[in-house]
Amino acid sequence: QVQLVESGGGSVQPGGSLRLSCAASGFTLDRYAVGWFRQVPGKEREGVSCITSTDGSTRYADSVKGRFTISRDNAKNTVYLQMNNLKPEDTAVYYCGAALGGFYCSMNFPEYDYFGQGTQVTVSS
């Protein structure tokens, strides 16, 4: 059974850090580009970051550049999103997605094949 499971969400104060994990089962994640997306009620799911399957190239939304870092550990079949200097506007449900790919990763969620169930991130004082 193909499955993506996100973990690592929680509640932090502004300026704090969290590391999200996206673990795959039922398939080998190293053949897939992986993206992180977030969604708040009433808004569309937006792309946060993505990483290619081949050379590990990365992309980031302007709102998170310099604060978030995406990485992958193919041996663990897992992709991470390190989030530093969190702001209240980062509050959302975060989802990871996987898309069979090569030297490209998309920041658009419709282009992804699989999604996890999401993990809540709340940034508040």
PDB file of N, CA, C and O in Angstrom, residues 77-125:
ATOM      1  N   ASN A  77      14.146   6.543   3.279  1.00  0.00           N
ATOM      2  CA  ASN A  77      12.910   6.756   2.515  1.00  0.00           C
ATOM      3  C   ASN A  77      12.101   7.918   3.077  1.00  0.00           C
ATOM      4  O   ASN A  77      10.861   7.855   3.165  1.00  0.00           O
ATOM      5  N   THR A  78      12.804   8.971   3.429  1.00  0.00           N
ATOM      6  CA  THR A  78      12.188  10.092   4.151  1.00  0.00           C
ATOM      7  C   THR A  78      12.711  11.425   3.614  1.00  0.00           C
ATOM      8  O   THR A  78      13.883  11.540   3.239  1.00  0.00           O
ATOM      9  N   VAL A  79      11.825  12.403   3.585  1.00  0.00           N
ATOM     10  CA  VAL A  79      12.180  13.776   3.258  1.00  0.00           C
ATOM     11  C   VAL A  79      11.839  14.650   4.457  1.00  0.00           C
ATOM     12  O   VAL A  79      10.827  14.415   5.135  1.00  0.00           O
ATOM     13  N   TYR A  80      12.678  15.648   4.696  1.00  0.00           N
ATOM     14  CA  TYR A  80      12.517  16.512   5.857  1.00  0.00           C
ATOM     15  C   TYR A  80      12.283  17.957   5.427  1.00  0.00           C
ATOM     16  O   TYR A  80      12.720  18.378   4.353  1.00  0.00           O
ATOM     17  N   LEU A  81      11.650  18.695   6.323  1.00  0.00           N
ATOM     18  CA  LEU A  81      11.538  20.135   6.161  1.00  0.00           C
ATOM     19  C   LEU A  81      11.918  20.764   7.490  1.00  0.00           C
ATOM     20  O   LEU A  81      11.149  20.673   8.458  1.00  0.00           O
ATOM     21  N   GLN A  82      13.115  21.343   7.516  1.00  0.00           N
ATOM     22  CA  GLN A  82      13.566  22.056   8.708  1.00  0.00           C
ATOM     23  C   GLN A  82      13.036  23.470   8.634  1.00  0.00           C
ATOM     24  O   GLN A  82      13.310  24.189   7.667  1.00  0.00           O
ATOM     25  N   MET A  83      12.299  23.867   9.648  1.00  0.00           N
ATOM     26  CA  MET A  83      11.676  25.187   9.668  1.00  0.00           C
ATOM     27  C   MET A  83      12.226  25.980  10.850  1.00  0.00           C
ATOM     28  O   MET A  83      12.019  25.581  12.009  1.00  0.00           O
ATOM     29  N   ASN A  84      12.925  27.042  10.544  1.00  0.00           N
ATOM     30  CA  ASN A  84      13.509  27.908  11.572  1.00  0.00           C
ATOM     31  C   ASN A  84      12.870  29.276  11.543  1.00  0.00           C
ATOM     32  O   ASN A  84      12.249  29.668  10.548  1.00  0.00           O
ATOM     33  N   ASN A  85      13.045  30.003  12.636  1.00  0.00           N
ATOM     34  CA  ASN A  85      12.513  31.362  12.734  1.00  0.00           C
ATOM     35  C   ASN A  85      11.048  31.405  12.294  1.00  0.00           C
ATOM     36  O   ASN A  85      10.644  32.235  11.472  1.00  0.00           O
ATOM     37  N   LEU A  86      10.270  30.536  12.875  1.00  0.00           N
ATOM     38  CA  LEU A  86       8.866  30.421  12.480  1.00  0.00           C
ATOM     39  C   LEU A  86       8.094  31.680  12.842  1.00  0.00           C
ATOM     40  O   LEU A  86       8.358  32.338  13.869  1.00  0.00           O
ATOM     41  N   LYS A  87       7.130  31.991  11.996  1.00  0.00           N
ATOM     42  CA  LYS A  87       6.298  33.173  12.165  1.00  0.00           C
ATOM     43  C   LYS A  87       4.834  32.752  12.280  1.00  0.00           C
ATOM     44  O   LYS A  87       4.458  31.675  11.794  1.00  0.00           O
ATOM     45  N   PRO A  88       3.997  33.580  12.881  1.00  0.00           N
ATOM     46  CA  PRO A  88       2.571  33.220  12.985  1.00  0.00           C
ATOM     47  C   PRO A  88       1.937  32.907  11.635  1.00  0.00           C
ATOM     48  O   PRO A  88       1.060  32.033  11.553  1.00  0.00           O
ATOM     49  N   GLU A  89       2.388  33.557  10.590  1.00  0.00           N
ATOM     50  CA  GLU A  89       1.815  33.296   9.260  1.00  0.00           C
ATOM     51  C   GLU A  89       2.235  31.953   8.675  1.00  0.00           C
ATOM     52  O   GLU A  89       1.734  31.564   7.608  1.00  0.00           O
ATOM     53  N   ASP A  90       3.132  31.245   9.351  1.00  0.00           N
ATOM     54  CA  ASP A  90       3.466  29.888   8.932  1.00  0.00           C
ATOM     55  C   ASP A  90       2.464  28.858   9.462  1.00  0.00           C
ATOM     56  O   ASP A  90       2.552  27.679   9.116  1.00  0.00           O
ATOM     57  N   THR A  91       1.557  29.297  10.317  1.00  0.00           N
ATOM     58  CA  THR A  91       0.555  28.391  10.864  1.00  0.00           C
ATOM     59  C   THR A  91      -0.302  27.805   9.746  1.00  0.00           C
ATOM     60  O   THR A  91      -0.873  28.536   8.938  1.00  0.00           O
ATOM     61  N   ALA A  92      -0.369  26.484   9.689  1.00  0.00           N
ATOM     62  CA  ALA A  92      -1.111  25.792   8.628  1.00  0.00           C
ATOM     63  C   ALA A  92      -1.015  24.285   8.869  1.00  0.00           C
ATOM     64  O   ALA A  92      -0.248  23.834   9.722  1.00  0.00           O
ATOM     65  N   VAL A  93      -1.775  23.551   8.086  1.00  0.00           N
ATOM     66  CA  VAL A  93      -1.558  22.112   7.980  1.00  0.00           C
ATOM     67  C   VAL A  93      -0.555  21.895   6.854  1.00  0.00           C
ATOM     68  O   VAL A  93      -0.738  22.422   5.745  1.00  0.00           O
ATOM     69  N   TYR A  94       0.483  21.153   7.158  1.00  0.00           N
ATOM     70  CA  TYR A  94       1.549  20.911   6.187  1.00  0.00           C
ATOM     71  C   TYR A  94       1.406  19.497   5.629  1.00  0.00           C
ATOM     72  O   TYR A  94       1.233  18.523   6.379  1.00  0.00           O
ATOM     73  N   TYR A  95       1.497  19.401   4.321  1.00  0.00           N
ATOM     74  CA  TYR A  95       1.378  18.131   3.610  1.00  0.00           C
ATOM     75  C   TYR A  95       2.629  17.892   2.778  1.00  0.00           C
ATOM     76  O   TYR A  95       3.210  18.845   2.234  1.00  0.00           O
ATOM     77  N   CYS A  96       3.020  16.637   2.666  1.00  0.00           N
ATOM     78  CA  CYS A  96       4.041  16.320   1.681  1.00  0.00           C
ATOM     79  C   CYS A  96       3.395  15.559   0.530  1.00  0.00           C
ATOM     80  O   CYS A  96       2.371  14.896   0.699  1.00  0.00           O
ATOM     81  N   GLY A  97       3.982  15.715  -0.637  1.00  0.00           N
ATOM     82  CA  GLY A  97       3.491  15.046  -1.829  1.00  0.00           C
ATOM     83  C   GLY A  97       4.644  14.435  -2.594  1.00  0.00           C
ATOM     84  O   GLY A  97       5.786  14.907  -2.496  1.00  0.00           O
ATOM     85  N   ALA A  98       4.372  13.400  -3.357  1.00  0.00           N
ATOM     86  CA  ALA A  98       5.390  12.730  -4.159  1.00  0.00           C
ATOM     87  C   ALA A  98       4.936  12.644  -5.599  1.00  0.00           C
ATOM     88  O   ALA A  98       3.776  12.326  -5.877  1.00  0.00           O
ATOM     89  N   ALA A  99       5.860  12.960  -6.504  1.00  0.00           N
ATOM     90  CA  ALA A  99       5.571  12.910  -7.939  1.00  0.00           C
ATOM     91  C   ALA A  99       6.733  12.235  -8.636  1.00  0.00           C
ATOM     92  O   ALA A  99       7.891  12.623  -8.429  1.00  0.00           O
ATOM     93  N   LEU A 100       6.418  11.235  -9.468  1.00  0.00           N
ATOM     94  CA  LEU A 100       7.470  10.553 -10.207  1.00  0.00           C
ATOM     95  C   LEU A 100       8.168  11.583 -11.093  1.00  0.00           C
ATOM     96  O   LEU A 100       7.532  12.274 -11.883  1.00  0.00           O
ATOM     97  N   GLY A 101       9.465  11.697 -10.940  1.00  0.00           N
ATOM     98  CA  GLY A 101      10.100  12.789 -11.669  1.00  0.00           C
ATOM     99  C   GLY A 101      11.573  12.628 -11.882  1.00  0.00           C
ATOM    100  O   GLY A 101      12.140  11.594 -11.575  1.00  0.00           O
ATOM    101  N   GLY A 102      12.195  13.675 -12.450  1.00  0.00           N
ATOM    102  CA  GLY A 102      13.606  13.673 -12.763  1.00  0.00           C
ATOM    103  C   GLY A 102      14.286  14.925 -12.264  1.00  0.00           C
ATOM    104  O   GLY A 102      14.370  15.156 -11.074  1.00  0.00           O
ATOM    105  N   PHE A 103      14.722  15.745 -13.199  1.00  0.00           N
ATOM    106  CA  PHE A 103      15.488  16.939 -12.851  1.00  0.00           C
ATOM    107  C   PHE A 103      14.588  18.155 -12.637  1.00  0.00           C
ATOM    108  O   PHE A 103      14.970  19.280 -12.934  1.00  0.00           O
ATOM    109  N   TYR A 104      13.415  17.904 -12.100  1.00  0.00           N
ATOM    110  CA  TYR A 104      12.456  18.996 -11.915  1.00  0.00           C
ATOM    111  C   TYR A 104      11.554  18.653 -10.748  1.00  0.00           C
ATOM    112  O   TYR A 104      11.213  17.488 -10.524  1.00  0.00           O
ATOM    113  N   CYS A 105      11.185  19.666  -9.971  1.00  0.00           N
ATOM    114  CA  CYS A 105      10.131  19.465  -8.984  1.00  0.00           C
ATOM    115  C   CYS A 105       9.184  20.654  -9.071  1.00  0.00           C
ATOM    116  O   CYS A 105       9.606  21.780  -9.312  1.00  0.00           O
ATOM    117  N   SER A 106       7.922  20.375  -8.890  1.00  0.00           N
ATOM    118  CA  SER A 106       6.880  21.389  -9.041  1.00  0.00           C
ATOM    119  C   SER A 106       6.453  21.927  -7.690  1.00  0.00           C
ATOM    120  O   SER A 106       6.468  21.216  -6.682  1.00  0.00           O
ATOM    121  N   MET A 107       6.031  23.187  -7.685  1.00  0.00           N
ATOM    122  CA  MET A 107       5.458  23.793  -6.493  1.00  0.00           C
ATOM    123  C   MET A 107       3.928  23.808  -6.572  1.00  0.00           C
ATOM    124  O   MET A 107       3.269  24.454  -5.761  1.00  0.00           O
ATOM    125  N   ASN A 108       3.377  23.080  -7.540  1.00  0.00           N
ATOM    126  CA  ASN A 108       1.926  23.037  -7.730  1.00  0.00           C
ATOM    127  C   ASN A 108       1.398  21.662  -7.310  1.00  0.00           C
ATOM    128  O   ASN A 108       1.744  20.644  -7.913  1.00  0.00           O
ATOM    129  N   PHE A 109       0.528  21.639  -6.328  1.00  0.00           N
ATOM    130  CA  PHE A 109       0.105  20.355  -5.779  1.00  0.00           C
ATOM    131  C   PHE A 109      -0.642  19.461  -6.765  1.00  0.00           C
ATOM    132  O   PHE A 109      -0.569  18.248  -6.638  1.00  0.00           O
ATOM    133  N   PRO A 110      -1.393  19.988  -7.766  1.00  0.00           N
ATOM    134  CA  PRO A 110      -2.076  19.068  -8.703  1.00  0.00           C
ATOM    135  C   PRO A 110      -1.119  18.190  -9.501  1.00  0.00           C
ATOM    136  O   PRO A 110      -1.558  17.190 -10.083  1.00  0.00           O
ATOM    137  N   GLU A 111       0.160  18.563  -9.529  1.00  0.00           N
ATOM    138  CA  GLU A 111       1.111  17.783 -10.303  1.00  0.00           C
ATOM    139  C   GLU A 111       1.691  16.618  -9.514  1.00  0.00           C
ATOM    140  O   GLU A 111       2.534  15.885 -10.020  1.00  0.00           O
ATOM    141  N   TYR A 112       1.212  16.434  -8.281  1.00  0.00           N
ATOM    142  CA  TYR A 112       1.720  15.370  -7.439  1.00  0.00           C
ATOM    143  C   TYR A 112       0.755  14.184  -7.407  1.00  0.00           C
ATOM    144  O   TYR A 112      -0.452  14.344  -7.530  1.00  0.00           O
ATOM    145  N   ASP A 113       1.343  13.004  -7.252  1.00  0.00           N
ATOM    146  CA  ASP A 113       0.579  11.765  -7.335  1.00  0.00           C
ATOM    147  C   ASP A 113       0.053  11.302  -5.984  1.00  0.00           C
ATOM    148  O   ASP A 113      -1.030  10.725  -5.892  1.00  0.00           O
ATOM    149  N   TYR A 114       0.833  11.501  -4.955  1.00  0.00           N
ATOM    150  CA  TYR A 114       0.469  11.012  -3.628  1.00  0.00           C
ATOM    151  C   TYR A 114       0.626  12.126  -2.601  1.00  0.00           C
ATOM    152  O   TYR A 114       1.524  12.952  -2.709  1.00  0.00           O
ATOM    153  N   PHE A 115      -0.225  12.109  -1.593  1.00  0.00           N
ATOM    154  CA  PHE A 115      -0.157  13.037  -0.484  1.00  0.00           C
ATOM    155  C   PHE A 115      -0.330  12.298   0.828  1.00  0.00           C
ATOM    156  O   PHE A 115      -1.020  11.268   0.887  1.00  0.00           O
ATOM    157  N   GLY A 116       0.258  12.874   1.866  1.00  0.00           N
ATOM    158  CA  GLY A 116       0.015  12.358   3.205  1.00  0.00           C
ATOM    159  C   GLY A 116      -1.224  13.007   3.805  1.00  0.00           C
ATOM    160  O   GLY A 116      -1.925  13.782   3.153  1.00  0.00           O
ATOM    161  N   GLN A 117      -1.469  12.703   5.078  1.00  0.00           N
ATOM    162  CA  GLN A 117      -2.675  13.176   5.743  1.00  0.00           C
ATOM    163  C   GLN A 117      -2.491  14.564   6.356  1.00  0.00           C
ATOM    164  O   GLN A 117      -3.468  15.184   6.774  1.00  0.00           O
ATOM    165  N   GLY A 118      -1.260  15.032   6.413  1.00  0.00           N
ATOM    166  CA  GLY A 118      -0.998  16.362   6.929  1.00  0.00           C
ATOM    167  C   GLY A 118      -0.618  16.372   8.400  1.00  0.00           C
ATOM    168  O   GLY A 118      -0.966  15.474   9.161  1.00  0.00           O
ATOM    169  N   THR A 119       0.107  17.422   8.784  1.00  0.00           N
ATOM    170  CA  THR A 119       0.477  17.626  10.172  1.00  0.00           C
ATOM    171  C   THR A 119       0.310  19.110  10.485  1.00  0.00           C
ATOM    172  O   THR A 119       0.696  19.976   9.703  1.00  0.00           O
ATOM    173  N   GLN A 120      -0.263  19.399  11.646  1.00  0.00           N
ATOM    174  CA  GLN A 120      -0.579  20.786  12.003  1.00  0.00           C
ATOM    175  C   GLN A 120       0.641  21.478  12.583  1.00  0.00           C
ATOM    176  O   GLN A 120       1.322  20.932  13.466  1.00  0.00           O
ATOM    177  N   VAL A 121       0.893  22.681  12.095  1.00  0.00           N
ATOM    178  CA  VAL A 121       1.926  23.554  12.649  1.00  0.00           C
ATOM    179  C   VAL A 121       1.242  24.832  13.120  1.00  0.00           C
ATOM    180  O   VAL A 121       0.536  25.491  12.346  1.00  0.00           O
ATOM    181  N   THR A 122       1.435  25.157  14.385  1.00  0.00           N
ATOM    182  CA  THR A 122       0.840  26.359  14.955  1.00  0.00           C
ATOM    183  C   THR A 122       1.940  27.211  15.569  1.00  0.00           C
ATOM    184  O   THR A 122       2.704  26.730  16.405  1.00  0.00           O
ATOM    185  N   VAL A 123       2.016  28.462  15.119  1.00  0.00           N
ATOM    186  CA  VAL A 123       3.024  29.388  15.627  1.00  0.00           C
ATOM    187  C   VAL A 123       2.286  30.527  16.314  1.00  0.00           C
ATOM    188  O   VAL A 123       1.589  31.315  15.673  1.00  0.00           O
ATOM    189  N   SER A 124       2.444  30.600  17.606  1.00  0.00           N
ATOM    190  CA  SER A 124       1.687  31.582  18.380  1.00  0.00           C
ATOM    191  C   SER A 124       2.402  31.865  19.685  1.00  0.00           C
ATOM    192  O   SER A 124       3.029  30.972  20.269  1.00  0.00           O
ATOM    193  N   SER A 125       2.266  33.102  20.132  1.00  0.00           N
ATOM    194  CA  SER A 125       2.830  33.462  21.432  1.00  0.00           C
ATOM    195  C   SER A 125       1.781  33.325  22.523  1.00  0.00           C
ATOM    196  O   SER A 125       2.073  33.559  23.702  1.00  0.00           O
TER     197      SER A 125
END
